[in-house]
Coordinates of C-alpha atoms in Angstrom, one line a residue:
M1 CA 0.6 -29.3 -48.1
G2 CA 4.4 -27.9 -49.5
K3 CA 3.4 -24.2 -48.6
K4 CA 2.1 -24.9 -45.4
N5 CA 5.7 -26.3 -44.4
K6 CA 6.9 -23.7 -45.5
K7 CA 4.8 -21.6 -43.0
D8 CA 6.1 -23.7 -40.2
K9 CA 9.8 -23.5 -41.0
K10 CA 9.9 -19.2 -40.9
G11 CA 8.0 -19.4 -37.8
K12 CA 9.9 -21.8 -36.2
G13 CA 13.0 -19.7 -38.0
I14 CA 11.2 -16.3 -36.4
E15 CA 11.2 -18.3 -32.9
K16 CA 15.0 -19.3 -33.2
T17 CA 15.8 -15.3 -34.0
I18 CA 13.9 -14.1 -30.5
A19 CA 15.6 -17.1 -28.8
K20 CA 19.1 -16.1 -30.0
T21 CA 18.6 -11.9 -29.4
E22 CA 17.4 -12.8 -25.9
K23 CA 19.5 -15.3 -25.1
K24 CA 22.1 -12.1 -26.2
A25 CA 20.3 -9.7 -23.9
E26 CA 20.9 -12.5 -21.6
K27 CA 24.5 -12.8 -21.8
K28 CA 24.9 -8.8 -22.3
A29 CA 22.8 -8.0 -18.8
M30 CA 24.4 -10.7 -16.9
K31 CA 27.6 -9.4 -18.0
E32 CA 27.2 -5.5 -17.0
L33 CA 25.7 -7.5 -13.4
A34 CA 29.0 -9.1 -12.5
E35 CA 30.9 -5.3 -13.5
K36 CA 28.2 -3.8 -10.6
G37 CA 29.6 -6.7 -8.3
E38 CA 25.7 -7.4 -8.4
E39 CA 25.2 -11.7 -8.0
D40 CA 22.3 -13.5 -10.6
I41 CA 19.4 -12.9 -9.0
E42 CA 18.2 -17.5 -8.5
K43 CA 21.8 -17.1 -7.2
L44 CA 20.3 -14.2 -5.1
L45 CA 17.2 -16.0 -3.9
A46 CA 18.7 -19.3 -3.5
E47 CA 21.0 -18.0 -0.9
F48 CA 17.9 -16.7 1.1
Q49 CA 17.1 -20.8 0.9
E50 CA 20.2 -22.1 2.3
I51 CA 20.0 -19.3 5.1
D52 CA 16.1 -20.4 6.2
R53 CA 16.8 -24.3 5.6
K54 CA 19.1 -23.5 8.8
K55 CA 16.6 -22.0 11.3
T56 CA 14.8 -24.3 13.7
E57 CA 13.0 -22.7 16.0
I58 CA 10.7 -20.1 15.8
I59 CA 10.9 -16.7 17.7
E60 CA 8.2 -14.2 18.9
E61 CA 9.7 -11.0 19.8
K62 CA 8.7 -7.6 21.2
C63 CA 10.1 -5.0 18.3
S64 CA 9.9 -1.2 17.3
P65 CA 7.8 -0.5 14.6
P66 CA 8.7 -1.7 11.4
S67 CA 11.9 0.1 9.9
P68 CA 10.5 2.4 6.2
R69 CA 9.2 -0.2 3.3
C70 CA 5.9 0.1 1.0
N71 CA 4.4 -2.4 -0.4
M72 CA 4.1 -5.2 2.0
T73 CA 0.0 -5.7 3.2
L74 CA -1.9 -5.4 6.0
T75 CA -4.0 -7.8 7.2
A76 CA -6.6 -7.5 9.9
H77 CA -6.6 -10.7 12.3
P78 CA -9.5 -13.3 11.6
D79 CA -9.9 -13.2 15.4
K80 CA -8.0 -11.5 17.7
E81 CA -7.4 -8.1 17.8
E82 CA -4.4 -7.5 15.7
L83 CA -3.0 -6.6 12.1
I84 CA -0.3 -8.7 10.6
M85 CA 2.4 -7.1 8.4
F86 CA 4.0 -9.1 6.0
G87 CA 6.8 -8.6 3.3
G88 CA 7.5 -5.4 2.0
E89 CA 10.3 -3.5 -0.1
Y90 CA 12.7 -0.1 1.3
F91 CA 14.3 1.6 -1.7
T92 CA 16.7 4.0 -0.5
G93 CA 17.6 5.5 -4.3
K94 CA 20.8 3.9 -5.2
K95 CA 19.8 0.3 -3.1
M96 CA 16.6 -1.5 -3.4
F97 CA 15.9 -3.3 -0.1
M98 CA 13.4 -6.7 0.5
Y99 CA 12.7 -8.2 3.3
N100 CA 10.5 -10.5 4.4
D101 CA 9.7 -10.3 8.4
L102 CA 5.8 -10.8 9.5
L103 CA 5.3 -8.4 12.3
F104 CA 1.8 -8.4 14.1
Y105 CA 0.4 -5.6 15.3
N106 CA -1.4 -5.9 18.7
I107 CA -4.3 -3.0 19.0
K108 CA -5.2 -2.4 22.7
K109 CA -1.6 -2.8 24.0
N110 CA 0.0 -0.7 20.7
E111 CA 2.8 -3.3 20.9
W112 CA 4.9 -4.8 17.8
M113 CA 5.8 -8.1 17.8
K114 CA 8.2 -10.4 15.2
V115 CA 7.7 -14.4 14.6
T116 CA 10.5 -16.2 12.7
G117 CA 10.6 -19.5 12.0
P118 CA 12.0 -22.2 9.6
R119 CA 9.9 -22.6 6.1
T120 CA 9.3 -18.8 5.9
P121 CA 8.8 -16.9 2.1
P122 CA 10.7 -15.1 0.0
P123 CA 11.8 -11.6 0.7
R124 CA 8.2 -9.9 -2.1
S125 CA 6.9 -6.9 -2.3
G126 CA 3.5 -6.7 -4.4
H127 CA 2.0 -9.3 -3.4
Q128 CA -1.4 -10.2 -2.4
A129 CA -2.5 -11.1 1.6
V130 CA -6.1 -12.9 3.2
A131 CA -6.9 -14.0 6.4
L132 CA -9.5 -16.8 7.2
K133 CA -10.5 -18.3 10.1
Q134 CA -10.8 -21.8 9.8
E135 CA -7.9 -24.2 11.4
G136 CA -7.5 -21.7 13.7
G137 CA -6.8 -18.6 11.5
Q138 CA -4.9 -18.9 8.4
L139 CA -3.1 -16.2 6.8
W140 CA -2.8 -16.4 2.9
I141 CA -0.5 -15.3 0.2
F142 CA 0.1 -15.2 -2.9
G143 CA 2.7 -13.7 -5.4
G144 CA 5.1 -10.9 -6.0
E145 CA 8.1 -10.0 -6.6
F146 CA 12.0 -9.6 -5.8
A147 CA 14.4 -7.0 -7.1
S148 CA 18.1 -7.1 -6.7
P149 CA 19.5 -4.5 -4.8
T150 CA 21.1 -2.2 -7.9
Q151 CA 16.8 -2.7 -9.1
A152 CA 18.4 -4.6 -12.3
Q153 CA 16.7 -7.5 -12.6
F154 CA 13.1 -8.6 -11.5
Y155 CA 12.3 -11.9 -10.7
H156 CA 8.1 -12.6 -10.0
Y157 CA 6.6 -15.5 -8.2
K158 CA 4.3 -17.0 -8.3
D159 CA 3.3 -19.8 -5.5
L160 CA 0.9 -19.7 -2.7
W161 CA 2.1 -19.5 1.0
V162 CA -0.2 -20.0 4.0
Y163 CA 0.4 -19.2 7.7
H164 CA -1.2 -21.6 10.3
I165 CA -1.6 -18.8 12.9
K166 CA -2.5 -21.3 15.7
T167 CA 0.7 -23.4 14.7
R168 CA 2.7 -20.6 14.4
K169 CA 4.0 -22.1 10.5
W170 CA 4.3 -21.8 7.5
E171 CA 3.5 -24.3 4.3
K172 CA 3.7 -23.6 1.1
I173 CA 1.1 -24.8 -1.1
D174 CA 1.9 -27.3 -4.2
A175 CA -1.2 -27.0 -6.6
P176 CA -0.7 -26.9 -10.6
G177 CA -2.9 -24.6 -12.8
G178 CA -2.9 -21.5 -11.4
P179 CA -2.2 -18.3 -12.6
S180 CA 1.2 -17.4 -13.9
A181 CA 4.0 -14.8 -12.0
R182 CA 3.1 -11.6 -11.5
S183 CA 3.4 -8.9 -9.2
G184 CA 0.3 -6.1 -8.8
H185 CA -2.2 -8.5 -8.9
R186 CA -6.3 -8.2 -6.4
M187 CA -6.4 -11.4 -4.2
V188 CA -10.3 -12.0 -1.9
N189 CA -12.2 -14.5 -0.3
C190 CA -15.6 -15.2 -1.6
K191 CA -17.2 -17.9 0.1
K192 CA -14.6 -21.0 0.4
Q193 CA -13.0 -19.6 -2.6
L194 CA -9.9 -17.1 -3.5
I195 CA -10.0 -14.7 -6.2
V196 CA -7.4 -13.9 -8.2
F197 CA -7.4 -10.7 -10.7
G198 CA -4.9 -9.3 -13.1
G199 CA -1.9 -7.6 -11.9
F200 CA 1.6 -7.1 -14.8
H201 CA 4.4 -9.5 -15.4
D202 CA 7.8 -7.1 -16.3
N203 CA 11.6 -8.6 -17.2
I204 CA 13.3 -4.8 -17.4
R205 CA 12.8 -6.2 -21.5
N206 CA 9.4 -6.2 -21.1
Y207 CA 6.4 -6.7 -20.2
K208 CA 2.4 -7.8 -19.4
Y209 CA -0.6 -6.6 -17.5
F210 CA -3.3 -9.1 -17.1
N211 CA -6.7 -9.1 -16.1
D212 CA -7.0 -13.2 -16.1
V213 CA -9.2 -14.3 -12.9
Y214 CA -8.3 -18.2 -10.9
A215 CA -10.1 -19.4 -8.1
F216 CA -8.5 -21.5 -5.5
N217 CA -10.1 -23.8 -3.7
L218 CA -9.9 -23.6 0.1
E219 CA -11.4 -27.2 0.7
T220 CA -9.9 -28.7 -2.0
Y221 CA -6.8 -27.9 -2.2
T222 CA -7.3 -26.6 -6.4
W223 CA -6.8 -24.1 -8.3
T224 CA -9.7 -23.2 -12.0
K225 CA -8.9 -20.7 -14.0
I226 CA -12.3 -18.8 -14.1
N227 CA -13.5 -17.5 -18.2
P228 CA -16.7 -15.6 -17.2
S229 CA -19.0 -14.9 -20.4
G230 CA -19.6 -11.1 -21.4
N231 CA -17.4 -7.5 -21.7
G232 CA -14.4 -7.6 -18.3
P233 CA -12.4 -5.1 -17.9
A234 CA -9.1 -4.4 -19.9
P235 CA -6.0 -6.0 -18.1
R236 CA -4.6 -3.5 -15.9
S237 CA -2.7 -3.9 -12.4
G238 CA -3.3 -2.2 -9.1
C239 CA -7.2 -2.2 -9.2
V240 CA -9.7 -1.9 -6.2
M241 CA -10.7 -5.4 -6.2
A242 CA -13.5 -6.3 -3.4
S243 CA -16.5 -9.2 -1.9
F244 CA -19.2 -8.9 -1.4
Q245 CA -20.1 -9.8 2.3
D246 CA -23.7 -11.7 1.4
N247 CA -23.2 -13.1 -1.8
P248 CA -20.7 -14.9 -3.9
K249 CA -19.9 -10.5 -6.1
I250 CA -16.6 -9.5 -6.7
L251 CA -15.8 -5.7 -7.4
I252 CA -12.6 -4.6 -10.1
Y253 CA -12.3 -0.7 -10.4
G254 CA -9.6 1.7 -11.7
G255 CA -6.4 0.5 -11.5
Y256 CA -3.2 0.9 -14.6
S257 CA -1.6 -0.7 -17.1
K258 CA 0.9 1.1 -19.6
E259 CA 1.5 -0.4 -23.0
N260 CA 3.6 0.7 -25.8
V261 CA 3.1 3.4 -28.7
K262 CA 5.8 3.4 -30.6
R263 CA 9.2 2.3 -30.8
D264 CA 11.0 2.6 -26.6
V265 CA 7.7 5.2 -26.0
E266 CA 5.3 3.8 -24.0
R267 CA 2.4 5.4 -22.7
G268 CA 0.5 4.2 -19.3
Q269 CA -3.3 4.6 -18.2
T270 CA -5.2 5.0 -15.3
H271 CA -8.4 3.0 -15.1
T272 CA -11.3 4.8 -13.8
D273 CA -14.3 1.4 -15.3
M274 CA -16.1 -0.1 -12.9
F275 CA -17.2 -4.3 -13.0
V276 CA -18.3 -6.7 -11.0
L277 CA -17.8 -10.5 -11.5
M278 CA -21.1 -11.8 -10.6
P279 CA -22.6 -15.7 -11.3
E280 CA -24.1 -16.8 -14.4
G281 CA -27.7 -17.6 -13.9
K282 CA -29.7 -18.5 -10.6
K283 CA -27.8 -20.7 -6.9
N284 CA -30.4 -21.6 -4.5
D285 CA -27.6 -23.3 -2.8
E286 CA -24.4 -21.9 -1.2
S287 CA -22.0 -23.5 -3.1
M288 CA -19.4 -21.4 -5.7
P289 CA -20.8 -21.2 -9.0
D290 CA -20.0 -23.1 -12.1
K291 CA -20.1 -20.0 -14.5
W292 CA -19.7 -16.7 -13.8
K293 CA -20.6 -13.4 -16.0
W294 CA -18.9 -9.8 -16.5
Q295 CA -21.2 -6.9 -16.4
L296 CA -20.2 -3.3 -16.4
V297 CA -21.3 -1.0 -13.4
K298 CA -23.3 2.6 -13.6
Q299 CA -21.0 4.3 -11.4
S300 CA -23.2 7.1 -9.6
G301 CA -22.9 10.2 -6.8
V302 CA -19.7 11.6 -6.9
Q303 CA -16.5 9.5 -8.6
P304 CA -12.7 9.9 -7.5
S305 CA -11.1 11.6 -10.1
A306 CA -8.6 9.4 -12.2
R307 CA -5.7 8.0 -10.2
S308 CA -4.6 5.0 -8.7
G309 CA -2.2 3.3 -6.0
M310 CA -5.9 4.0 -4.0
P311 CA -6.4 1.4 -1.9
I312 CA -9.3 0.7 -0.2
A313 CA -11.2 -1.1 3.0
V314 CA -14.0 -3.1 3.4
A315 CA -16.9 -2.2 5.9
P316 CA -20.2 -4.5 6.9
G317 CA -22.9 -3.1 4.8
N318 CA -21.3 -4.5 1.6
K319 CA -19.5 -0.3 2.1
A320 CA -16.1 0.6 1.5
I321 CA -13.6 3.4 2.0
C322 CA -11.3 4.6 -0.3
F323 CA -7.9 6.8 0.6
G324 CA -5.9 8.8 -1.5
G325 CA -3.9 7.6 -4.6
V326 CA -2.3 9.6 -7.0
F327 CA -2.1 10.2 -10.7
D328 CA 0.6 11.2 -13.5
E329 CA 0.5 14.5 -15.2
E330 CA 2.9 14.8 -18.8
D331 CA 4.0 17.7 -18.8
D332 CA 5.7 19.3 -23.2
D333 CA 8.2 17.4 -22.4
E334 CA 7.0 14.5 -21.6
K335 CA 7.5 14.3 -18.2
L336 CA 5.9 12.6 -15.6
T337 CA 4.4 15.0 -12.6
G338 CA 2.6 13.2 -9.6
I339 CA -0.6 14.2 -8.7
F340 CA -1.1 13.1 -4.9
F341 CA -4.4 12.7 -2.4
N342 CA -5.4 12.6 0.4
D343 CA -9.1 12.9 -0.1
M344 CA -11.5 9.4 1.2
F345 CA -14.6 8.1 -1.0
C346 CA -17.1 6.0 0.4
L347 CA -18.9 3.1 -1.7
E348 CA -22.2 1.6 -2.4
M349 CA -20.8 -2.1 -3.5
D350 CA -24.3 -2.1 -4.3
K351 CA -25.1 0.3 -5.9
G352 CA -22.3 1.4 -7.1
K353 CA -22.4 4.7 -5.8
W354 CA -19.5 7.4 -4.4
Y355 CA -19.6 9.7 -1.7
S356 CA -17.2 12.2 -0.3
Y357 CA -15.9 10.9 3.1
L358 CA -15.2 13.2 5.4
L359 CA -14.9 13.9 8.8
R360 CA -17.5 15.7 10.5
G361 CA -14.5 16.8 13.7
K362 CA -14.8 15.3 17.3
K363 CA -16.9 17.9 18.1
M364 CA -19.8 17.7 15.6
A365 CA -19.3 14.1 16.3
E366 CA -19.9 14.0 20.1
K367 CA -22.7 16.8 20.0
K368 CA -24.3 14.0 17.3
R369 CA -24.3 11.3 20.0
R370 CA -25.7 13.6 22.9
R371 CA -28.2 14.6 20.5
K372 CA -29.0 11.0 19.6
K373 CA -28.6 10.2 23.3
K374 CA -31.3 12.3 24.0
D375 CA -33.9 10.4 21.3
A376 CA -32.9 7.2 22.5
A377 CA -33.9 7.5 26.3
K378 CA -37.1 9.7 25.9
S379 CA -38.0 6.2 23.2
K380 CA -36.4 3.9 25.3
G381 CA -34.9 2.8 22.9
D382 CA -31.5 0.8 22.8
D383 CA -28.0 3.7 23.4
N384 CA -26.0 1.7 20.3
E385 CA -23.2 3.4 18.7
E386 CA -21.7 1.3 16.0
Y387 CA -22.7 1.7 12.9
S388 CA -26.0 1.1 11.4
N389 CA -27.2 1.1 8.1
E390 CA -30.7 0.1 8.9
E391 CA -33.4 2.4 8.0
G392 CA -34.5 5.5 8.9
S393 CA -30.8 6.1 10.9
E394 CA -29.3 8.9 11.0
D395 CA -26.6 8.4 10.0
E396 CA -28.1 6.3 7.2
P397 CA -26.9 8.3 3.5
M398 CA -29.6 10.6 1.8
E399 CA -31.9 9.1 -1.0
I400 CA -31.5 11.8 -4.0
P401 CA -30.9 11.8 -7.3
D402 CA -28.6 11.2 -9.3
E403 CA -28.2 14.1 -11.2
E404 CA -28.4 16.4 -8.4
V405 CA -25.5 15.1 -7.2
K406 CA -22.9 18.2 -7.9
N407 CA -26.0 20.5 -6.5
L408 CA -26.1 19.5 -3.0
S409 CA -24.0 20.7 -0.6
L410 CA -23.2 18.7 2.9
K411 CA -26.1 18.4 5.4
D412 CA -25.9 16.6 8.4
Q413 CA -27.4 14.0 7.0
G414 CA -25.3 12.0 5.9
S415 CA -23.3 8.1 5.9
S416 CA -21.8 7.5 8.9
L417 CA -19.4 6.2 6.2
G418 CA -19.7 9.0 3.2
E419 CA -20.9 12.4 3.5
V420 CA -22.1 14.3 -0.4
T421 CA -20.4 17.3 -1.3
G422 CA -21.0 19.3 -4.0
E423 CA -17.4 18.7 -5.0
D424 CA -16.9 17.9 -8.3
N425 CA -15.0 14.9 -10.4
T426 CA -11.8 16.8 -10.0
G427 CA -11.2 16.4 -6.8
A428 CA -7.5 16.7 -6.2
V429 CA -5.3 17.4 -3.5
K430 CA -5.2 22.1 -4.1
T431 CA -9.0 22.2 -3.8
V432 CA -9.1 20.1 -0.5
V433 CA -6.2 20.1 1.1
I434 CA -4.6 23.0 4.1
D435 CA -1.5 21.9 5.1
G436 CA -2.7 18.2 5.4
V437 CA -5.9 19.7 7.4
F438 CA -9.2 19.8 6.5
K439 CA -10.7 23.4 7.1
V440 CA -14.4 22.6 7.8
T441 CA -16.4 26.0 8.6
V442 CA -19.8 24.8 10.5
G443 CA -22.1 27.7 10.2
Q444 CA -24.9 29.1 7.2
Q445 CA -24.4 27.8 3.3
G446 CA -21.6 30.0 1.5
S447 CA -20.2 27.9 -0.6
S448 CA -20.6 23.6 -1.7
S449 CA -17.3 22.8 -2.1
A450 CA -15.4 20.5 0.0
E451 CA -13.2 23.3 2.1
H452 CA -16.0 25.3 2.3
A453 CA -17.8 22.4 2.9
Q454 CA -21.6 23.0 5.0
I455 CA -22.7 21.5 8.7
G456 CA -24.9 22.4 11.1
S457 CA -26.1 25.3 11.7
S458 CA -23.5 27.2 14.8
E459 CA -21.2 29.5 13.7
M460 CA -18.3 27.8 14.7
E461 CA -15.0 26.6 12.5
V462 CA -12.9 23.2 13.2
D463 CA -9.7 22.3 11.5
I464 CA -9.9 18.6 10.8
F465 CA -6.4 16.6 10.2
M466 CA -5.7 14.9 7.8
P467 CA -2.7 12.4 6.7
S468 CA -0.7 14.1 4.2
P469 CA -1.1 13.1 0.4
R470 CA 0.2 9.5 -0.6
M471 CA 0.1 6.6 -2.8
N472 CA -0.9 2.8 -1.7
A473 CA -1.1 3.1 2.0
L474 CA -1.6 -0.3 3.2
L475 CA -5.7 0.0 5.4
A476 CA -7.5 -2.3 6.9
I477 CA -10.2 -2.4 9.9
K478 CA -10.6 -4.0 12.6
S479 CA -14.2 -4.0 14.8
G480 CA -14.9 -0.8 13.5
V481 CA -11.7 1.0 13.2
L482 CA -10.3 1.8 10.0
F483 CA -5.9 1.4 9.6
L484 CA -3.8 3.5 7.4
Y485 CA 0.3 2.9 7.4
G486 CA 2.6 5.2 5.7
G487 CA 2.7 4.6 1.4
I488 CA 4.7 6.6 -0.6
V489 CA 5.2 10.4 -2.6
E490 CA 7.5 11.6 -4.7
E491 CA 9.5 15.0 -3.5
G492 CA 10.5 16.3 -7.1
D493 CA 13.0 13.0 -7.7
K494 CA 13.3 11.4 -4.0
Q495 CA 10.8 8.2 -3.2
V496 CA 9.6 8.9 0.2
T497 CA 8.5 6.0 1.7
L498 CA 6.3 6.7 4.6
T499 CA 5.8 5.0 8.4
D500 CA 3.4 7.0 10.1
F501 CA 0.1 4.8 11.2
Y502 CA -3.2 6.5 12.1
S503 CA -6.8 5.2 12.8
L504 CA -10.1 6.4 12.6
D505 CA -13.3 5.3 13.9
I506 CA -15.2 4.6 11.2
N507 CA -18.5 5.2 13.7
K508 CA -18.1 8.2 15.1
Q509 CA -15.9 9.3 11.9
D510 CA -15.0 12.6 13.4
E511 CA -11.2 12.5 13.7
W512 CA -7.8 10.9 12.7
N513 CA -6.4 9.4 15.7
T514 CA -2.1 9.3 14.9
L515 CA 0.2 5.9 16.5
I516 CA 3.2 6.7 14.9
E517 CA 4.2 10.6 13.9
Q518 CA 5.9 10.1 9.4
D519 CA 10.2 10.3 10.9
G520 CA 11.9 12.1 8.2
K521 CA 14.3 10.6 9.7
S522 CA 14.1 7.5 9.1
Q523 CA 14.6 8.2 5.3
V524 CA 17.4 7.5 3.7
W525 CA 18.1 8.8 0.2
E526 CA 21.6 8.2 -1.5
D527 CA 21.2 10.8 -4.4
S528 CA 24.6 10.6 -6.1
E529 CA 24.4 14.4 -7.7
S530 CA 23.5 16.2 -4.5
S531 CA 26.8 14.1 -2.3
S532 CA 28.6 16.7 -2.8
D533 CA 26.8 19.0 -2.6
E534 CA 26.2 17.7 1.4
E535 CA 29.7 17.3 1.4
G536 CA 30.1 21.0 1.5
E537 CA 26.6 21.8 4.0
Q538 CA 28.9 19.0 6.8
E539 CA 31.4 21.2 6.1
G540 CA 30.7 24.5 6.5
A541 CA 27.2 23.0 9.3
C542 CA 30.8 22.3 11.2
G543 CA 31.6 26.0 11.3
G544 CA 35.3 27.7 11.1
E545 CA 38.6 26.6 8.6
E546 CA 39.6 23.6 7.7
E547 CA 41.6 23.4 10.7
E548 CA 39.4 24.2 13.1
E549 CA 36.9 21.3 11.5
E550 CA 40.4 19.1 12.3
D551 CA 41.1 20.1 15.7
S552 CA 36.9 19.4 16.1
E553 CA 37.1 15.9 15.1
D554 CA 40.1 15.8 17.9
E555 CA 38.2 16.3 20.4
M556 CA 35.7 14.2 19.9
E557 CA 34.8 11.9 22.8
I558 CA 32.5 8.8 21.7
T559 CA 33.5 5.8 22.3
F560 CA 31.8 2.7 20.2
D561 CA 31.8 0.3 22.4
D562 CA 28.2 -0.8 22.3
A563 CA 27.5 -1.0 18.7
P564 CA 25.3 -3.6 18.0
T565 CA 26.7 -6.0 16.6
K566 CA 27.6 -6.3 12.2
E567 CA 26.8 -9.7 10.6
A568 CA 29.5 -11.6 9.0
N569 CA 29.8 -10.4 5.6
E570 CA 27.0 -7.7 6.0
E571 CA 27.8 -4.5 4.2
T572 CA 27.9 -0.7 5.2
M573 CA 25.5 0.5 4.6
D574 CA 22.6 -2.6 4.6
Y575 CA 24.6 -2.2 9.1
F576 CA 23.4 1.0 9.2
V577 CA 19.6 0.5 7.9
R578 CA 19.8 -1.7 10.6
T579 CA 20.8 -0.7 13.0
R580 CA 20.4 3.2 11.8
D581 CA 18.6 4.6 15.0
Y582 CA 21.9 3.8 17.1
W583 CA 24.2 5.3 14.9
M584 CA 21.5 8.4 15.5
G585 CA 21.9 8.7 18.6
K586 CA 25.7 9.0 18.6
A587 CA 25.1 11.9 16.3
Q588 CA 22.7 13.9 18.5
T589 CA 24.9 13.3 21.7
Y590 CA 27.6 14.6 19.8
C591 CA 25.9 18.1 18.3
E592 CA 24.5 18.9 22.2
T593 CA 27.9 18.6 23.2
E594 CA 29.7 20.8 20.5
G595 CA 26.5 22.8 20.8
L596 CA 25.9 22.2 17.3
E597 CA 22.4 22.7 15.4
L598 CA 22.3 20.5 12.0
T599 CA 19.7 20.2 9.8
A600 CA 18.3 16.5 9.7
K601 CA 19.7 16.1 6.6
K602 CA 23.6 17.0 7.7
L603 CA 23.1 15.1 11.0
E604 CA 22.5 11.8 9.0
K605 CA 25.5 12.4 7.0
L606 CA 26.9 12.8 10.3
A607 CA 25.5 9.7 11.9
T608 CA 26.3 7.2 7.8
E609 CA 30.1 8.9 8.6
M610 CA 30.7 8.1 12.0
C611 CA 29.4 4.2 11.3
N612 CA 31.7 3.8 7.9
E613 CA 34.1 4.8 10.3
N614 CA 33.8 2.8 13.4
N615 CA 33.9 0.2 10.8
E616 CA 36.9 0.8 8.5

């Protein structure tokens, strides 16, 4: 007994030491924040809640496309021809902006609408969203994170919200026993439950990855922790998660995690394994199973190369489409270089079988449809262009032994949700893309690579546009159309937040339609090392000696009487980001008046200077 008590006391001593160490680290961090002029993160959130509390009315207003942001959610409306976007973040190189905007995109009108109202979830990114038809339409939001402007502080959420689409009101659900605070997790709807898996929690001092599973009952509004039998996925975040459409099964693929290999040295791991979470034992009714089990899936076909940040969208027939992603390569100096992808894959979820998803091009797709119509007319069949996975369909995937997949060239027998190609597992952008365009040669067999995939027997060559390589793009499918929005790519030390928007008819599988082009001018990047160089460039761009520049400034007769109103206590940089289009327009007008031709970077700097001078 005495020994046991000594051990207990020793354990408590260690706990006290850890607590003291953490308290000291916290005080030190608070001191550093005070020196930077940054408030405590909980105070920042409290200020937001106070502003939100004062809102009393719901306002719907048409708006321009979203400003640059990433790690938000894009969800297909459960009833209408609309997409719903919520939250996100934007990093300028020095400052982080967090959003809680609720935006609706009208597909038919190609219009955006912003909805604001009281009791809105706090700003966040890395959360998850699921849309349901019940009770007039609902959008469920769980978790995510909030970062302070300097990224010195992070706050992870464990709250659950539902937006009632019919009444346009948010409701916070207070249900105990749910998942711990996290972001980078995944959430899907399975029968009458929301299933949450994985994610991570990082407070700068330490981090933790999760592989736990929770279910939220949509009828009783209660959380239950699921403890599946069998060996399941290792802890991870950012994985692919998809729910089967016809039975209570959930697929998990890939993801990312990191671990400490030695003091102050971390090693990232990109996962490529696949699991299915399924009921344990048979069920004869439609209720959710009481017991679950993990089952490892043996993958086949043309599997994506190792990568993370690859989004997924589920299509009819338990097919899933994936796009892009990134793989971090480590050089001899232990520096990481991201290799970004823009290739596409189709997954047969029932079989765990991958296909390389290649576009046919408009001419080839139209030729196929004409042939199908001609055949249908002969047989007096029904001319239906919607995706069909029925046996005998011309768009049905080829059934081939798995071992022959790598030796197979692309034939005119592919699935409307994926063509089989001889491309190997590397699948890197270098071998697939030429300047962001798929080059598809239509003619006699000459190569089995994706760069020269063979389709049909014509000698015609077709260039098919593809969105540029990226990670964390947003994918959503509505009425047979796949939508792709934004994402992130790195250019050296610069993080580029993409704002482009595309659509693709997955029944025709012909080509991407550009809804919003990528606008490099929308990017604001502050690099302290390059600021002096940029100032030098700006002086050189204006031409002549210093006296000539001063004369030029005297000659500028542009007023800012119509400038957007700056809000109380709003910092100038925040104001510039919000009203950027106005200042860029003024800068452009000035350049046209003076006959100057500036690069996008120099024009951005001029616009920033105009904004600063007007707000001094």
